[in-house]
PDB file of C-alpha atoms in Angstrom:
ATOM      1  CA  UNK S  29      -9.806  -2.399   2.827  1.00 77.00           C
ATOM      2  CA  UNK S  30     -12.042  -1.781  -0.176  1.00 88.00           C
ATOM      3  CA  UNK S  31     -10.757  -2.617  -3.642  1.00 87.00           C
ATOM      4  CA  UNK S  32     -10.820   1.226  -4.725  1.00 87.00           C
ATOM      5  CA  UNK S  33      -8.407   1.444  -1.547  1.00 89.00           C
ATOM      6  CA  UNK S  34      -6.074  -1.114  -2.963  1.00 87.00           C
ATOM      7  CA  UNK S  35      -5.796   0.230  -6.074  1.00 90.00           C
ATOM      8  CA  UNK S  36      -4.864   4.016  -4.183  1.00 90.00           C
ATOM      9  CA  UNK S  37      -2.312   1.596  -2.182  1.00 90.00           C
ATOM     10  CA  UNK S  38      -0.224   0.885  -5.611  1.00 93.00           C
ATOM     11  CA  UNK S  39       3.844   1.571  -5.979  1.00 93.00           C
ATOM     12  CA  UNK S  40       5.176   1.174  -9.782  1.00 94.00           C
ATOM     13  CA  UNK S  41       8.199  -1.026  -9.913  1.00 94.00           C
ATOM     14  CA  UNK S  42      10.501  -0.087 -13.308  1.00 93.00           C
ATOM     15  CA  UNK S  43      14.065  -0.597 -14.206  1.00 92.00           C
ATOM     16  CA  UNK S  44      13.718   2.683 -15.764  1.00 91.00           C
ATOM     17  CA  UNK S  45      12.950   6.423 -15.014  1.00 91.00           C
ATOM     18  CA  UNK S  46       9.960   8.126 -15.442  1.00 90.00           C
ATOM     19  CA  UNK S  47       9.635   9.494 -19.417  1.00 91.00           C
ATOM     20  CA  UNK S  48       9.755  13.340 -19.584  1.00 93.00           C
ATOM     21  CA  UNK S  49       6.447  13.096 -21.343  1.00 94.00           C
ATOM     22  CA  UNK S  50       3.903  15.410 -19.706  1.00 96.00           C
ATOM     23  CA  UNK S  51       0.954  12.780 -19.689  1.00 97.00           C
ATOM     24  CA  UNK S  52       1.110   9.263 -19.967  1.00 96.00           C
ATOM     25  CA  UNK S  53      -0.929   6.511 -18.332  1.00 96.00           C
ATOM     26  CA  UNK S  54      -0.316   3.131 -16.543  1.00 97.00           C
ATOM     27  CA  UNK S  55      -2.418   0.107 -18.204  1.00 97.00           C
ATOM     28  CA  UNK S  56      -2.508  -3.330 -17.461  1.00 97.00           C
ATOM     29  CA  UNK S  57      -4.299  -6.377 -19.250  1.00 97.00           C
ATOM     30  CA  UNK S  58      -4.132  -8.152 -16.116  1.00 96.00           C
ATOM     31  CA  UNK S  59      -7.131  -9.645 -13.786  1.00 95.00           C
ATOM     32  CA  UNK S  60      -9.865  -8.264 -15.660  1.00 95.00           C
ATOM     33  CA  UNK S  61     -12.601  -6.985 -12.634  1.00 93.00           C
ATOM     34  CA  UNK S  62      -9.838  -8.152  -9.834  1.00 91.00           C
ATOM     35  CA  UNK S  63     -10.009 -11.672 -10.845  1.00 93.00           C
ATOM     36  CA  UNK S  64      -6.939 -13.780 -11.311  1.00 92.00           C
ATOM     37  CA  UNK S  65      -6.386 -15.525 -14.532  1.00 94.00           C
ATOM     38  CA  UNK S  66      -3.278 -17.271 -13.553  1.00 94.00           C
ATOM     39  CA  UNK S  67       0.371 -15.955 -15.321  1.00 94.00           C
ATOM     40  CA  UNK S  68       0.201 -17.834 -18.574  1.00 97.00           C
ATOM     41  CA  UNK S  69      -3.292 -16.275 -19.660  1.00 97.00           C
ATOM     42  CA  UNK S  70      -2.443 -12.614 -18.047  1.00 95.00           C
ATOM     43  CA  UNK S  71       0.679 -12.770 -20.324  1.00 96.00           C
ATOM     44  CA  UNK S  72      -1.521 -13.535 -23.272  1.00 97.00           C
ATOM     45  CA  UNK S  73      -3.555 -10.840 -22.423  1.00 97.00           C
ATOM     46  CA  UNK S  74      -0.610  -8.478 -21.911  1.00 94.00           C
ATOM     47  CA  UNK S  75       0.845  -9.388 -25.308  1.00 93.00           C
ATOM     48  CA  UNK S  76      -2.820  -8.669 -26.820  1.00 95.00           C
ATOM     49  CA  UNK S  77      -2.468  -5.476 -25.394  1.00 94.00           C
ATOM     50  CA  UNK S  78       0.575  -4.568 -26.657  1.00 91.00           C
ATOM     51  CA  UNK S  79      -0.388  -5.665 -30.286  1.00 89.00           C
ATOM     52  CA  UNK S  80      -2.887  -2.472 -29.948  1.00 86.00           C
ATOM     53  CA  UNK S  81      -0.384   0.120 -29.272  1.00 86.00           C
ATOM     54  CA  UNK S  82       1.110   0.310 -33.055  1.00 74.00           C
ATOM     55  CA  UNK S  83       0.446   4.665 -32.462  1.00 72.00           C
ATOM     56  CA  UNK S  84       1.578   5.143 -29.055  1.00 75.00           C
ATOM     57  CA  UNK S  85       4.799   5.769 -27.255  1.00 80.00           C
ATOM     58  CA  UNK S  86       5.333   2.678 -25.451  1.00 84.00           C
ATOM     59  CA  UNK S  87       7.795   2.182 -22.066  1.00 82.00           C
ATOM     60  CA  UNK S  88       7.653  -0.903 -19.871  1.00 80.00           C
ATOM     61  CA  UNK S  89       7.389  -3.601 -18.818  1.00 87.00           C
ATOM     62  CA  UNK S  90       6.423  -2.102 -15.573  1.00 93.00           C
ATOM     63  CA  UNK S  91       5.420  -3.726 -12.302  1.00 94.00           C
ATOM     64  CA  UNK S  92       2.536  -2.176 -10.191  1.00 93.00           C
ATOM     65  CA  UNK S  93       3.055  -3.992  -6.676  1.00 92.00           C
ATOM     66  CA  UNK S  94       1.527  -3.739  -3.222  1.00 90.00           C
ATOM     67  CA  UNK S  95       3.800  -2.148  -1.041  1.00 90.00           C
ATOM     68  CA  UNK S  96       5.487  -5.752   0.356  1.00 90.00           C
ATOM     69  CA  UNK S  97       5.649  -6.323  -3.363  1.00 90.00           C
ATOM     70  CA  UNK S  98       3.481  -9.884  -2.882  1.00 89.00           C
ATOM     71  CA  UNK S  99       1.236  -9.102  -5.341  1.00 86.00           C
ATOM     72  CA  UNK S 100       2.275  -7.770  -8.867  1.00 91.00           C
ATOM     73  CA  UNK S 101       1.063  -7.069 -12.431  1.00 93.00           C
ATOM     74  CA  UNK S 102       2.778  -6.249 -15.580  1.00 95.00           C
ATOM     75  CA  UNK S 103       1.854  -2.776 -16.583  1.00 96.00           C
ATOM     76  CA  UNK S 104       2.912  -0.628 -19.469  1.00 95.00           C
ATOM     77  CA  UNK S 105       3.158   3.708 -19.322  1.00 95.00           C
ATOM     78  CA  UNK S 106       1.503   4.688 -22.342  1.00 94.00           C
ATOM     79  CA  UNK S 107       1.665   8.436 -23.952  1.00 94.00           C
ATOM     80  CA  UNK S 108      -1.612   8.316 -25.233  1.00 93.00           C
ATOM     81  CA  UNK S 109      -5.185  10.960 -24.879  1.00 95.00           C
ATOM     82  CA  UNK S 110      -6.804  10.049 -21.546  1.00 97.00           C
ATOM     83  CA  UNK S 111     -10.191   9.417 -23.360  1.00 97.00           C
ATOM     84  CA  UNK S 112      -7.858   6.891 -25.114  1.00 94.00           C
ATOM     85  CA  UNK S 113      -6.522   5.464 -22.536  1.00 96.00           C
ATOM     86  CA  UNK S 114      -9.881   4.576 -20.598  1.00 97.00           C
ATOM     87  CA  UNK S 115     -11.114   3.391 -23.653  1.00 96.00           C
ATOM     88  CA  UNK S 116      -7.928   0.937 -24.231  1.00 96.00           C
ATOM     89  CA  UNK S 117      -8.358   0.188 -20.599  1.00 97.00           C
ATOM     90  CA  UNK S 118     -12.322  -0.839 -20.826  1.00 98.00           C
ATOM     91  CA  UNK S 119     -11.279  -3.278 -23.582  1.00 97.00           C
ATOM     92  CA  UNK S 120      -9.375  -5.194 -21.401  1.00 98.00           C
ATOM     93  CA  UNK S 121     -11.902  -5.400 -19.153  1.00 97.00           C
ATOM     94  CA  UNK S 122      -9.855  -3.366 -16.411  1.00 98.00           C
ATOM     95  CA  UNK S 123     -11.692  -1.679 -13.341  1.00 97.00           C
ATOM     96  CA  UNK S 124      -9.288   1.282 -13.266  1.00 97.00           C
ATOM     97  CA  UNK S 125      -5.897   2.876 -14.851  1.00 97.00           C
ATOM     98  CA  UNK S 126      -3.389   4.835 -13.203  1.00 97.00           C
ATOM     99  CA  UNK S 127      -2.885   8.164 -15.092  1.00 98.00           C
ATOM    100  CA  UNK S 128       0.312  10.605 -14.734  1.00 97.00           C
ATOM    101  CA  UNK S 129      -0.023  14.550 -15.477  1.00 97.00           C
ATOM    102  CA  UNK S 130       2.831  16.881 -14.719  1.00 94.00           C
ATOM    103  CA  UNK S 131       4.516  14.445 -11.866  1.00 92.00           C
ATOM    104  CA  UNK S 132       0.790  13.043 -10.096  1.00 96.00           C
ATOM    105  CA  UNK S 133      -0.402  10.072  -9.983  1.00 96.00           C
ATOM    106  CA  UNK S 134      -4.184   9.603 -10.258  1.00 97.00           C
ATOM    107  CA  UNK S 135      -6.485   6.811  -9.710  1.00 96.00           C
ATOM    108  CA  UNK S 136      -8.912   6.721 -12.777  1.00 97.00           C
ATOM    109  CA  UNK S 137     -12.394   4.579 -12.786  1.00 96.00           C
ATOM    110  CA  UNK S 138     -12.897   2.809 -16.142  1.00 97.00           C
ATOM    111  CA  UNK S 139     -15.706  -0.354 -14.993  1.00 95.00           C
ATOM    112  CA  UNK S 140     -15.100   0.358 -11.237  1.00 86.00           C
ATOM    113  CA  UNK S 141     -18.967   1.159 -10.381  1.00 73.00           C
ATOM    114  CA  UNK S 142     -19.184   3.508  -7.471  1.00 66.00           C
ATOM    115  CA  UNK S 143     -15.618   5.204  -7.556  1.00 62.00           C
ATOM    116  CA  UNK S 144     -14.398   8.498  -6.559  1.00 63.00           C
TER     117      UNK S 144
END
């Protein structure tokens, strides 16, 4: 399975419900490129993250999981532009983000060379 397919093989994990906000996206500091940093620097890099949100609506923490829910990463759903988002994404040096319009999920290149 190609890493583009993993991504598209994602569930979202939340002890919420999904905001009523018409747009949002799904960002993670997390394994910059795929690569694991271990838990104590991908928290550091989560908190980092957050500390850059001080004008968006924030919800999370969420959990985006493989469907046995072996492998997870903290997320957070973020009502922000999508230009903003990709942009907030790149920083943290993440491959893709998961954006939400009206109900759909998409799959969104940000580094990912090569995507759809």
């Amino acid at each position: 399975m190609t890493l583009w397919e993993n991504y598209r093989n994602v569930c979202f994990i939340a002890p919420f419900a999904p905001p009523p906000w018409p747009a949002y996206a799904i960002v993670t500091a997390w394994n910059p490129a795929s690569r694991w940093l271990g838990m104590r620097r991908n928290a550091r890099r989560q908190r980092a993250l957050s500390r850059q949100l001080a004008d968006a609506l924030v919800m999370g923490p969420v959990w985006g999981s493989d469907p046995d829910e072996r492998w997870q990463e903290a997320s957070l759903l973020l009502r922000l532009p999508r230009a903003e988002a990709i942009r907030l994404a790149a920083r943290f040096g993440q491959n893709a983000l998961y954006w939400v319009e009206e109900g759909e999920l998409w799959l969104v290149p940000v580094l990912l060379k090569g995507a759809p």
